[in-house]
Coordinates of C-alpha atoms in Angstrom, one line a residue:
M1291 CA 31.0 19.0 -10.4
E1292 CA 31.7 17.6 -7.0
I1293 CA 34.5 20.0 -6.5
F1294 CA 32.1 22.9 -7.4
Y1295 CA 29.6 21.6 -4.9
N1296 CA 32.1 21.2 -2.0
L1297 CA 33.5 24.7 -2.6
R1298 CA 30.0 26.2 -2.6
Q1299 CA 29.2 24.4 0.6
A1300 CA 32.4 25.8 2.2
M1301 CA 31.4 29.3 1.3
H1302 CA 28.0 29.2 3.1
G1303 CA 27.8 31.7 5.9
I1304 CA 30.3 34.1 4.4
N1305 CA 29.1 37.7 4.1
G1306 CA 28.3 39.3 0.7
K1307 CA 31.7 41.1 0.1
R1308 CA 33.9 38.1 1.1
Q1309 CA 31.7 35.8 -0.9
R1310 CA 32.1 37.9 -4.0
A1311 CA 35.9 37.9 -3.5
G1312 CA 35.8 34.1 -3.2
I1313 CA 33.9 33.8 -6.4
C1314 CA 36.4 36.0 -8.2
L1315 CA 39.3 33.7 -7.1
F1316 CA 37.4 30.6 -7.9
P1317 CA 38.7 29.9 -11.4
A1318 CA 42.3 30.1 -10.1
V1319 CA 41.5 27.8 -7.3
F1320 CA 39.8 25.3 -9.6
I1321 CA 42.9 25.3 -11.8
I1322 CA 45.1 24.4 -8.8
L1323 CA 42.7 21.6 -7.8
I1324 CA 42.5 20.0 -11.3
P1325 CA 44.9 17.1 -10.5
V1326 CA 43.5 13.6 -11.1
L1327 CA 42.4 11.5 -8.1
A1328 CA 45.5 10.2 -6.4
G1329 CA 46.2 6.9 -4.7
A1330 CA 45.2 3.3 -5.3
A1331 CA 41.6 2.3 -4.5
R1332 CA 40.8 0.9 -1.1
I1333 CA 37.8 -0.7 0.5
S1334 CA 37.0 -1.3 4.1
A1335 CA 34.0 -2.4 6.3
F1336 CA 33.3 -2.0 10.0
V1337 CA 30.3 -2.5 12.4
D1338 CA 29.2 -0.5 15.4
Q1339 CA 29.0 -3.7 17.6
N1340 CA 30.0 -7.3 17.5
R1341 CA 27.7 -8.8 20.2
I1342 CA 23.9 -8.2 20.0
T1343 CA 20.6 -9.8 21.0
P1344 CA 18.1 -11.2 18.5
D1345 CA 16.0 -8.0 18.8
E1346 CA 18.9 -5.7 18.0
S1347 CA 20.5 -4.7 14.7
I1348 CA 24.0 -3.9 13.5
H1349 CA 25.0 -0.7 11.6
L1350 CA 27.4 -1.8 8.8
T1351 CA 29.5 0.9 7.1
V1352 CA 31.5 0.2 3.9
T1353 CA 33.9 2.8 2.6
I1354 CA 35.5 3.0 -0.8
E1355 CA 38.5 5.4 -1.3
G1356 CA 40.0 6.3 -4.6
G1357 CA 37.2 5.0 -6.8
K1358 CA 33.6 4.0 -7.0
G1359 CA 31.7 0.8 -7.5
E1360 CA 28.6 -1.3 -6.5
I1361 CA 28.8 -3.2 -3.3
D1362 CA 27.5 -6.8 -3.5
T1363 CA 25.6 -7.6 -0.3
S1364 CA 23.9 -10.7 -1.8
V1365 CA 26.5 -12.9 -0.1
I1366 CA 25.2 -11.9 3.4
K1367 CA 23.0 -14.9 4.3
D1368 CA 22.8 -14.7 8.1
F1369 CA 21.3 -11.2 8.2
S1370 CA 18.5 -9.3 6.5
V1371 CA 20.1 -6.3 4.8
V1372 CA 18.4 -2.9 4.7
S1373 CA 20.2 -0.1 2.9
R1374 CA 20.3 3.3 4.6
G1375 CA 21.8 5.3 1.8
T1376 CA 25.2 6.3 0.3
G1377 CA 27.2 9.5 0.5
S1378 CA 30.4 10.7 -1.1
S1379 CA 33.0 13.4 -0.4
V1380 CA 36.2 14.7 -1.9
R1381 CA 39.3 15.6 0.1
I1382 CA 42.2 17.7 -1.1
I1383 CA 45.5 17.3 0.8
N1384 CA 48.7 18.8 -0.5
G1385 CA 47.2 19.2 -3.9
K1386 CA 46.1 15.6 -4.1
T1387 CA 42.4 14.9 -4.6
T1388 CA 40.8 11.8 -3.0
R1389 CA 37.2 10.6 -3.5
K1390 CA 35.5 8.7 -0.6
T1391 CA 32.2 6.9 -0.9
T1392 CA 30.4 5.7 2.3
S1393 CA 27.5 3.2 2.2
N1394 CA 25.4 2.4 5.3
F1395 CA 23.4 -0.7 5.9
I1396 CA 21.3 -2.1 8.8
L1397 CA 21.8 -5.8 9.4
I1398 CA 19.1 -7.7 11.2
P1399 CA 20.1 -11.2 12.5
L1400 CA 18.0 -14.1 11.2
K1401 CA 19.1 -16.6 13.9
N1402 CA 21.1 -16.9 17.1
G1403 CA 24.7 -18.0 17.5
A1404 CA 28.0 -17.1 15.8
L1405 CA 27.2 -15.4 12.5
K1406 CA 29.4 -14.1 9.7
I1407 CA 29.5 -11.1 7.5
P1408 CA 31.5 -12.6 4.6
P1409 CA 33.9 -10.5 2.5
L1410 CA 32.1 -8.0 0.4
S1411 CA 33.5 -7.4 -3.1
V1412 CA 33.6 -4.3 -5.3
K1413 CA 34.9 -4.1 -8.8
I1414 CA 36.8 -0.8 -9.4
D1415 CA 38.5 -0.1 -12.8
G1416 CA 38.6 -3.8 -13.6
E1417 CA 40.2 -4.7 -10.2
L1418 CA 38.2 -6.8 -7.7
L1419 CA 38.6 -5.6 -4.1
K1420 CA 37.2 -7.3 -1.0
T1421 CA 36.6 -6.5 2.6
R1422 CA 37.6 -8.7 5.5
E1423 CA 35.2 -11.1 7.1
I1424 CA 33.4 -9.9 10.3
S1425 CA 32.2 -12.1 13.1
I1426 CA 29.0 -11.3 15.1
I1427 CA 27.7 -13.1 18.2
V1428 CA 23.9 -13.1 18.6
S1429 CA 22.9 -14.4 22.0
P1430 CA 19.4 -14.5 23.6
E1431 CA 18.7 -11.9 26.2
S1432 CA 17.4 -12.7 29.6
A1433 CA 13.7 -12.6 30.4
E1434 CA 14.3 -9.9 33.0
S1435 CA 15.9 -7.5 30.5
S1436 CA 13.3 -8.3 27.9
A1437 CA 10.5 -7.4 30.3
K1438 CA 12.0 -4.0 31.0
K1439 CA 12.0 -2.9 27.3
D1440 CA 10.2 0.3 26.4
L1441 CA 9.8 -0.7 22.8
F1442 CA 9.2 -4.1 21.3
V1443 CA 7.2 -6.1 18.8
S1444 CA 5.5 -9.5 18.7
A1445 CA 3.7 -11.7 16.2
S1446 CA 1.3 -14.6 16.7
V1447 CA -1.3 -16.8 14.9
S1448 CA -4.7 -17.7 16.1
K1449 CA -4.0 -21.4 15.5
N1450 CA -0.7 -23.2 15.1
S1451 CA -2.1 -26.5 13.7
P1452 CA -4.9 -25.5 11.3
Y1453 CA -6.4 -27.8 8.6
A1454 CA -5.8 -27.2 4.9
G1455 CA -8.3 -24.5 3.8
E1456 CA -8.9 -23.3 7.3
Q1457 CA -8.7 -19.5 8.0
I1458 CA -6.2 -18.3 10.7
I1459 CA -5.3 -14.8 11.8
Y1460 CA -1.7 -13.5 11.9
T1461 CA -1.4 -10.6 14.4
F1462 CA 1.5 -8.2 14.5
K1463 CA 1.7 -5.9 17.6
L1464 CA 3.9 -2.9 18.4
F1465 CA 4.3 -2.0 22.1
S1466 CA 5.7 1.4 22.9
L1467 CA 6.4 3.5 26.0
V1468 CA 8.5 6.1 24.0
R1469 CA 7.9 8.5 21.3
I1470 CA 8.6 7.1 17.8
G1471 CA 8.4 8.3 14.2
N1472 CA 9.3 7.5 10.6
L1473 CA 7.8 4.0 10.9
R1474 CA 8.7 1.5 8.1
F1475 CA 6.9 -1.9 8.3
Q1476 CA 8.0 -4.9 6.2
K1477 CA 5.5 -7.8 6.5
P1478 CA 6.6 -11.4 6.1
E1479 CA 6.4 -13.2 2.8
F1480 CA 3.8 -15.6 4.1
S1481 CA 5.3 -18.4 1.9
G1482 CA 2.8 -21.2 1.5
F1483 CA -0.2 -19.1 2.4
T1484 CA -2.6 -16.7 0.7
A1485 CA -2.6 -13.6 2.8
R1486 CA -4.8 -10.5 2.9
Q1487 CA -4.7 -7.6 5.3
I1488 CA -7.8 -7.2 7.5
G1489 CA -8.8 -3.6 7.6
E1490 CA -6.5 -0.8 9.0
S1491 CA -4.3 -1.0 12.0
R1492 CA -5.9 -0.2 15.4
T1493 CA -4.4 1.3 18.5
Y1494 CA -5.2 0.8 22.2
Q1495 CA -3.5 0.7 25.5
K1496 CA -2.5 -2.3 27.6
V1497 CA -1.0 -2.6 31.1
I1498 CA 2.0 -5.0 31.3
E1499 CA 3.6 -5.5 34.7
G1500 CA 2.3 -2.2 35.9
R1501 CA 3.3 -0.2 32.9
R1502 CA 0.8 1.2 30.4
F1503 CA 1.9 0.6 26.8
D1504 CA 0.6 2.1 23.6
V1505 CA -0.2 -0.9 21.3
T1506 CA -0.6 -0.8 17.6
E1507 CA -2.1 -4.0 16.1
L1508 CA -2.3 -5.2 12.5
D1509 CA -4.0 -8.4 11.4
Y1510 CA -3.7 -10.6 8.3
L1511 CA -5.9 -13.5 7.1
L1512 CA -4.0 -16.6 6.1
V1513 CA -5.2 -19.7 4.3
S1514 CA -3.1 -22.6 3.2
A1515 CA -4.5 -24.9 0.5
T1516 CA -1.8 -27.6 1.1
S1517 CA -0.7 -29.5 4.2
G1518 CA 2.7 -29.6 5.7
I1519 CA 5.0 -27.6 8.1
K1520 CA 5.3 -24.0 7.0
T1521 CA 7.4 -21.2 8.5
I1522 CA 6.3 -17.5 8.6
D1523 CA 9.4 -15.3 8.4
P1524 CA 10.0 -12.5 10.9
A1525 CA 8.3 -9.2 10.4
L1526 CA 10.5 -6.1 10.5
L1527 CA 9.7 -2.7 11.8
G1528 CA 12.1 0.2 11.4
C1529 CA 11.5 3.5 13.3
D1530 CA 13.2 6.4 14.9
V1531 CA 13.1 6.7 18.7
I1532 CA 12.7 10.4 19.6
Q1533 CA 15.1 11.3 22.5
R1534 CA 16.0 14.5 24.3
K1535 CA 19.5 15.9 23.7
E1536 CA 21.4 16.8 26.9
N1537 CA 23.1 20.1 27.6
R1538 CA 22.1 21.7 24.2
T1539 CA 21.3 25.4 24.0
F1540 CA 20.3 27.7 21.3
G1541 CA 20.7 31.4 20.5
F1542 CA 18.2 33.9 21.8
D1543 CA 16.9 34.6 18.3
S1544 CA 15.6 31.0 17.9
F1545 CA 11.9 30.8 17.0
F1546 CA 12.0 27.3 18.4
N1547 CA 13.1 28.4 21.8
D1548 CA 10.7 26.3 24.0
Q1549 CA 10.7 23.1 25.9
F1550 CA 9.6 21.0 22.9
F1551 CA 12.0 22.0 20.2
G1552 CA 15.8 22.1 19.9
N1553 CA 16.4 19.4 22.5
L1554 CA 15.3 16.4 20.5
N1555 CA 17.3 13.7 18.8
S1556 CA 16.3 10.5 17.0
K1557 CA 17.9 7.1 17.2
P1558 CA 17.2 4.6 14.3
V1559 CA 15.9 1.2 15.6
V1560 CA 14.9 -1.9 13.7
L1561 CA 12.7 -4.4 15.5
R1562 CA 12.1 -8.0 14.5
T1563 CA 9.5 -10.6 15.5
D1564 CA 10.3 -14.3 16.0
P1565 CA 9.6 -16.7 13.1
I1566 CA 6.4 -18.8 13.5
T1567 CA 6.1 -22.4 12.6
V1568 CA 2.6 -23.6 11.5
N1569 CA 1.7 -27.3 11.0
V1570 CA -1.0 -27.4 8.4
K1571 CA -3.0 -30.7 8.6
S1572 CA -4.7 -32.6 5.8
L1573 CA -8.4 -33.0 5.9
P1574 CA -9.6 -36.4 7.1
E1575 CA -11.4 -38.9 4.9
N1576 CA -15.1 -38.1 4.1
S1577 CA -17.3 -41.0 5.2
T1578 CA -20.7 -39.2 5.0
G1579 CA -21.7 -40.7 1.7
V1580 CA -22.3 -37.2 0.3
D1581 CA -19.7 -35.4 -1.9
F1582 CA -17.6 -32.9 0.0
S1583 CA -18.5 -29.3 -1.0
G1584 CA -15.0 -27.9 -0.4
L1585 CA -16.3 -25.6 2.4
V1586 CA -14.1 -25.4 5.5
G1587 CA -15.5 -23.5 8.5
Q1588 CA -18.9 -23.2 10.2
F1589 CA -22.0 -23.0 7.8
Q1590 CA -25.7 -23.6 7.6
M1591 CA -28.1 -23.9 4.7
T1592 CA -31.7 -22.8 4.2
A1593 CA -33.9 -23.6 1.2
E1594 CA -37.4 -22.2 0.3
I1595 CA -39.8 -22.2 -2.6
D1596 CA -42.2 -19.4 -3.5
S1597 CA -45.2 -21.5 -4.4
R1598 CA -46.1 -25.2 -4.0
I1599 CA -49.4 -25.1 -6.1
L1600 CA -49.0 -24.3 -9.7
K1601 CA -50.7 -24.5 -13.1
T1602 CA -49.1 -25.6 -16.3
G1603 CA -47.1 -22.7 -17.7
D1604 CA -46.6 -21.1 -14.2
S1605 CA -43.1 -20.7 -12.6
T1606 CA -41.9 -20.7 -9.1
T1607 CA -38.5 -19.7 -7.6
L1608 CA -36.4 -22.1 -5.5
S1609 CA -33.8 -20.3 -3.3
V1610 CA -30.9 -22.0 -1.5
T1611 CA -28.9 -19.8 0.8
I1612 CA -25.6 -20.8 2.5
T1613 CA -24.4 -18.6 5.4
G1614 CA -21.4 -18.9 7.8
N1615 CA -17.8 -18.2 8.4
G1616 CA -15.0 -19.6 6.3
N1617 CA -14.3 -19.9 2.5
I1618 CA -17.9 -19.2 1.7
M1619 CA -16.9 -17.6 -1.6
D1620 CA -15.9 -21.1 -2.8
A1621 CA -19.5 -22.4 -2.4
E1622 CA -20.7 -24.1 -5.6
V1623 CA -24.3 -24.5 -7.0
P1624 CA -25.9 -27.2 -4.9
G1625 CA -27.3 -30.3 -6.7
I1626 CA -31.0 -29.8 -7.2
K1627 CA -32.9 -32.7 -8.7
V1628 CA -35.7 -31.2 -10.7
P1629 CA -38.4 -33.9 -11.6
D1630 CA -39.6 -34.6 -15.1
G1631 CA -42.4 -32.3 -16.0
F1632 CA -40.5 -29.1 -15.0
K1633 CA -37.9 -26.9 -16.7
E1634 CA -35.2 -25.3 -14.6
Y1635 CA -33.5 -21.9 -15.3
R1636 CA -30.7 -20.9 -12.9
D1637 CA -29.9 -17.3 -12.0
A1638 CA -26.4 -15.9 -11.2
P1639 CA -25.7 -16.4 -7.5
E1640 CA -25.9 -13.4 -5.2
E1641 CA -23.3 -13.1 -2.4
T1642 CA -22.8 -10.8 0.5
I1643 CA -19.3 -11.5 1.9
G1644 CA -17.2 -9.4 4.2
L1645 CA -13.7 -9.6 5.7
G1646 CA -13.4 -9.0 9.5
R1647 CA -11.3 -9.9 12.5
N1648 CA -12.7 -13.5 12.3
G1649 CA -12.0 -13.9 8.6
Y1650 CA -14.5 -14.1 5.7
S1651 CA -18.1 -14.4 6.6
G1652 CA -21.5 -13.7 4.9
S1653 CA -24.0 -15.5 2.7
K1654 CA -24.3 -16.8 -0.8
T1655 CA -27.7 -17.4 -2.4
F1656 CA -28.5 -19.6 -5.4
R1657 CA -31.9 -19.1 -7.2
S1658 CA -33.6 -21.2 -9.9
A1659 CA -36.8 -20.5 -11.8
I1660 CA -38.8 -23.8 -12.2
V1661 CA -41.5 -23.8 -14.9
A1662 CA -44.3 -26.4 -14.7
L1663 CA -44.9 -28.2 -18.0
E1664 CA -47.3 -31.0 -17.2
P1665 CA -50.0 -31.5 -14.5
G1666 CA -49.5 -33.9 -11.6
E1667 CA -48.0 -34.4 -8.2
Y1668 CA -44.3 -33.9 -7.9
K1669 CA -41.5 -33.9 -5.3
I1670 CA -38.2 -32.1 -5.3
E1671 CA -35.8 -34.3 -3.2
S1672 CA -33.8 -33.0 -0.3
I1673 CA -30.8 -30.8 -1.2
D1674 CA -27.8 -32.1 0.7
M1675 CA -24.3 -30.7 1.1
V1676 CA -21.3 -31.5 3.4
Y1677 CA -18.7 -29.2 4.8
F1678 CA -15.8 -29.7 7.2
D1679 CA -15.9 -28.0 10.6
P1680 CA -12.3 -27.6 11.9
E1681 CA -13.4 -26.8 15.4
K1682 CA -15.3 -30.1 15.7
E1683 CA -12.8 -31.8 13.4
R1684 CA -15.4 -33.7 11.4
Y1685 CA -17.6 -33.4 8.3
L1686 CA -21.1 -32.1 8.9
P1687 CA -24.2 -32.3 6.6
M1688 CA -26.5 -29.5 5.6
H1689 CA -30.1 -30.1 4.3
G1690 CA -32.8 -28.2 2.6
G1691 CA -36.3 -29.5 1.6
P1692 CA -37.8 -31.7 0.3
F1693 CA -40.6 -29.8 -1.4
E1694 CA -43.9 -31.3 -2.7
L1695 CA -45.5 -29.6 -5.6
T1696 CA -49.0 -29.8 -7.2
V1697 CA -49.5 -28.8 -10.8
D1698 CA -53.0 -28.3 -12.2
T1699 CA -54.0 -27.9 -15.8
S1700 CA -54.0 -24.2 -16.9
D1701 CA -57.2 -22.6 -18.1
E1702 CA -55.3 -21.9 -21.3
A1703 CA -54.0 -24.9 -23.0
V1704 CA -50.3 -25.1 -22.7
D1705 CA -48.3 -27.5 -24.9
A1706 CA -45.0 -28.7 -23.5
K1707 CA -43.7 -28.6 -27.0
A1708 CA -44.0 -24.8 -26.9
Y1709 CA -40.8 -24.8 -24.7
T1710 CA -38.8 -26.5 -27.4
L1711 CA -37.6 -25.2 -30.7
T1712 CA -39.2 -27.7 -33.2
A1713 CA -40.0 -26.8 -36.8
P1714 CA -43.8 -27.0 -37.9
D1715 CA -44.9 -29.6 -40.4
T1716 CA -46.3 -27.0 -42.8
V1717 CA -45.1 -23.7 -43.9
L1718 CA -47.6 -20.8 -43.3
K1719 CA -48.7 -19.1 -46.4
I1720 CA -48.2 -15.3 -46.4
K1721 CA -50.9 -13.3 -48.1
K1722 CA -49.5 -10.7 -50.4
Q1723 CA -51.1 -7.3 -50.5
K1724 CA -51.2 -4.9 -53.4
V1725 CA -48.9 -1.9 -53.1
E1726 CA -51.1 1.2 -52.8
F1727 CA -50.4 4.9 -52.6
T1728 CA -50.7 5.8 -48.9
G1729 CA -49.4 9.4 -48.6
H1730 CA -46.8 11.9 -49.5
D1731 CA -43.0 12.0 -48.7
I1732 CA -42.1 13.8 -45.5
L1733 CA -40.3 16.4 -47.6
P1734 CA -42.1 17.7 -50.8
L1735 CA -40.5 17.0 -54.1
K1736 CA -39.0 19.9 -56.1
E1737 CA -41.0 20.3 -59.2
E1738 CA -40.0 23.9 -60.2
L1739 CA -37.3 24.8 -62.7
D1740 CA -35.0 26.3 -60.0
A1741 CA -34.4 22.8 -58.9
L1742 CA -31.9 22.6 -61.8
K1743 CA -30.1 25.8 -60.8
S1744 CA -26.3 25.3 -60.2
R1745 CA -24.9 26.2 -56.8
M1746 CA -21.6 28.1 -56.0
E1747 CA -18.6 25.8 -55.8
I1748 CA -15.8 25.9 -53.2
S1749 CA -12.2 26.0 -54.4
L1750 CA -9.7 23.4 -53.1
I1751 CA -7.7 26.0 -51.1
Q1752 CA -10.9 27.3 -49.4
F1753 CA -11.8 23.7 -48.5
I1754 CA -8.4 23.0 -47.0
L1755 CA -8.5 26.2 -45.0
F1756 CA -12.0 25.3 -43.8
L1757 CA -10.6 21.9 -42.5
L1758 CA -7.7 23.6 -40.7
I1759 CA -10.0 25.9 -38.6
P1760 CA -10.4 23.3 -35.7
A1761 CA -6.7 22.7 -35.6
F1762 CA -6.1 26.5 -35.4
F1763 CA -8.4 26.9 -32.5
Y1764 CA -6.9 23.9 -30.7
L1765 CA -3.3 25.3 -31.1
S1766 CA -4.5 28.7 -29.9
L1767 CA -6.0 27.2 -26.8
R1768 CA -2.9 25.2 -26.0
L1769 CA -0.7 28.3 -26.4
V1770 CA -2.9 30.3 -24.0
H1771 CA -2.8 27.4 -21.5
I1772 CA 1.0 27.3 -21.7
V1773 CA 1.3 31.0 -21.1
I1774 CA -1.1 30.9 -18.1
R1775 CA 0.7 28.0 -16.5
K1776 CA 4.3 28.8 -17.5
D1777 CA 5.2 30.0 -14.0
L1778 CA 3.5 27.1 -12.1
T1779 CA 6.9 25.5 -11.3
H1780 CA 7.3 22.9 -8.7
R1781 CA 8.3 25.6 -6.3
T1782 CA 5.2 27.7 -6.9
R1783 CA 2.9 24.7 -6.6
M1784 CA 4.5 23.4 -3.4
L1785 CA 4.4 26.8 -1.8
K1786 CA 0.7 27.1 -2.7
K1787 CA 0.1 23.6 -1.2
S1788 CA 2.0 24.6 2.0
E1789 CA 0.0 27.8 2.4
K1790 CA -3.3 26.0 1.8
A1791 CA -2.5 23.4 4.4
L1792 CA -1.6 26.1 7.0
K1793 CA -4.8 28.0 6.3
K1794 CA -6.8 24.9 6.7
A1795 CA -5.0 24.0 9.9
G1796 CA -5.8 27.4 11.3
R1797 CA -9.4 27.2 10.1
I1798 CA -10.2 23.8 11.7
G1799 CA -8.4 24.7 14.9
T1800 CA -6.4 22.5 17.3
S1801 CA -9.3 20.2 17.9
G1802 CA -9.5 19.1 14.3
E1803 CA -8.9 15.4 13.5
N1804 CA -6.4 16.2 10.7
F1805 CA -4.6 19.0 12.4
M1806 CA -1.2 17.3 12.8
D1807 CA -1.4 15.9 9.2
L1808 CA -2.0 19.4 7.8
L1809 CA 1.1 20.7 9.7
Y1810 CA 3.1 17.8 8.4
R1811 CA 2.0 18.5 4.8
A1812 CA 2.7 22.2 5.1
L1813 CA 6.2 21.7 6.4
V1814 CA 7.1 19.0 3.9
A1815 CA 5.7 21.1 1.0
A1816 CA 7.7 24.1 2.1
I1817 CA 11.0 22.1 2.2
F1818 CA 10.4 20.7 -1.3
A1819 CA 9.5 24.2 -2.5
S1820 CA 13.0 25.4 -1.4
A1821 CA 14.5 22.8 -3.7
D1822 CA 12.0 23.4 -6.6
R1823 CA 10.8 19.8 -6.2
A1824 CA 7.5 18.0 -5.7
G1825 CA 6.8 15.4 -3.1
E1826 CA 4.4 14.1 -0.5
S1827 CA 6.7 12.7 2.2
I1828 CA 10.3 13.1 3.2
T1829 CA 12.9 11.5 5.4
Y1830 CA 14.9 13.5 8.0
Q1831 CA 18.2 12.9 6.1
E1832 CA 16.6 14.1 2.8
A1833 CA 15.2 17.2 4.5
R1834 CA 18.6 18.0 6.0
E1835 CA 20.4 17.6 2.7
I1836 CA 17.9 19.8 0.8
L1837 CA 18.1 22.7 3.2
R1838 CA 21.9 22.5 3.4
R1839 CA 22.2 22.6 -0.4
R1840 CA 19.9 25.6 -0.5
G1841 CA 22.4 27.5 1.8
Y1842 CA 20.6 27.5 5.1
S1843 CA 22.7 27.6 8.2
D1844 CA 23.1 24.5 10.3
D1845 CA 21.1 26.1 13.1
V1846 CA 18.0 26.6 10.8
V1847 CA 18.4 23.2 9.3
C1848 CA 18.6 21.6 12.8
R1849 CA 15.5 23.4 14.0
A1850 CA 13.5 22.5 10.8
V1851 CA 14.4 18.8 11.1
D1852 CA 13.6 18.8 14.8
L1853 CA 10.2 20.3 14.1
L1854 CA 9.6 17.7 11.4
K1855 CA 10.5 14.9 13.8
Y1856 CA 8.2 16.2 16.5
I1857 CA 5.2 16.6 14.2
E1858 CA 5.7 13.2 12.6
S1859 CA 6.1 11.5 16.0
A1860 CA 2.9 13.1 17.2
K1861 CA 1.2 12.1 14.0
Y1862 CA 2.3 8.4 13.9
G1863 CA 3.6 7.6 17.4
G1864 CA 0.3 7.7 19.3
Q1865 CA 1.0 11.0 21.0
N1866 CA -1.8 13.4 21.8
P1867 CA -0.5 17.0 22.4
D1868 CA -2.8 19.4 24.2
A1869 CA -4.4 22.4 22.6
D1870 CA -1.8 24.9 23.8
L1871 CA 1.1 22.7 22.4
K1872 CA -0.8 22.3 19.1
N1873 CA -1.2 26.1 18.8
D1874 CA 2.5 26.5 19.4
L1875 CA 3.2 23.9 16.7
L1876 CA 1.0 25.9 14.3
I1877 CA 2.9 29.2 15.1
Q1878 CA 6.3 27.6 14.8
T1879 CA 5.4 26.0 11.4
R1880 CA 4.1 29.3 10.1
Q1881 CA 7.2 31.2 11.2
L1882 CA 9.5 28.5 9.6
V1883 CA 7.6 28.6 6.3
K1884 CA 7.4 32.4 6.2
R1885 CA 10.9 33.4 7.5
S1886 CA 13.1 30.6 6.2
L1887 CA 11.6 28.5 3.5
S1888 CA 9.2 30.6 1.4

């Protein structure tokens, strides 16, 4: 099948007559090319550079000739390995056929110094082949060169020495002076912490040494329940830097012939933050004399009661509310000492808690219904709780109450025993009543002779046919549904999706908030339609391969990928094209979908 594919690729661009002649000769050519793959299997590995800085990455290429197998990269310990895909080709030289498989990897250094890429092994036809070891030098760059960078990332925490249970904020930032696209973010594992992303990423601008950077910021809330020294691994960000190609020209018939298209190229880059060490401290000993509530943060408590003067049988509601910033969701029911002469019924707690840039904050309310059983003067003692404030580094108390209550005798006698389930001493006697005629049935009784008249019986076959009627209608509806939708292939649906996105983009105009997103969806849907596939997003390499396989010329493929890169970079890279450029983008996308992909 690969030989078929390569021959078909070679015939692209041939005119109709020559192509038909090539097809006629194809069986004979195939018979000539039938020899088995020749030569012993070989494996080799090479990198694009041997000396890098901690913020740079290495492009590792592993080739296998004369066979195929899986490459084991688990032995690479000094680098983080990111696969960038695998491709294969077949070469025919002097009647001998050779298969070549190329696998690409991005290696991101995990530390400085002399690092090693150990021999990589591949098992081919029972034989174990290995590459040679490769040495890499990772040396820190100077502060001057770092300050001049146009694209870099950073990571920080709001506090490097928190207490166990204390909330801290991990912040990832991307600084950019260049156009970028195809962003791929890999957050750290956050080992030893519970982590949750805070909202969506936010963008703003910041001036650094006289240069205005576009900054994208992403925050995570971290909490560690145990003490000790913990390390947050580096965060990784892969992206494509959009660059201009020099001295590149296109034909006069190009529908991308303007200053924004045709002269763009992308360079894959992987950025890495530094690891962060966090020393989580244990909570000190609680010497307040009140049990620790488990709350760590800043809190306050309020307590109130609806009524202080009651009558026996009446009830009042005691409410205790805890508000503040910290692990408020862990607040437990406070200890309320209800005096004798009352009965307490607790409701489910109500909480209003949100996650923001300062962590969890909000309130939690505990309510109890207190029923007075006996008259007298009563006192509900003070409600006490203790929490730990990491800013002040000490335990602090919270108080509510006390409350003094007066219970008077109710106008209606109320026995306290009524609130308990005790059996009476005597059994009530139930007076029996005589059954009497009280009326007629709802439906009158049949008293005439025709009540004995026999009805027509249904045969077994008729009964079975009657039961099959619903199934018959269901199958008929399914058949109609299949006939109506039989031509809704992936291609049809994706073309309709592309046309819909273009129409909506034209309707909302260039000032619309989702304009660039609609252009992106229209172009991606059209590319997938050309391959009769469905999808929502696509990489540049995947788009290039799809269009080439469909027989489009390299010129059209290049322009389509360039347009995709520009739209994506404008969508994700913080760019804000003016109205005229957006209108040109809409026209170019329409032309590409209409003339080349639909």
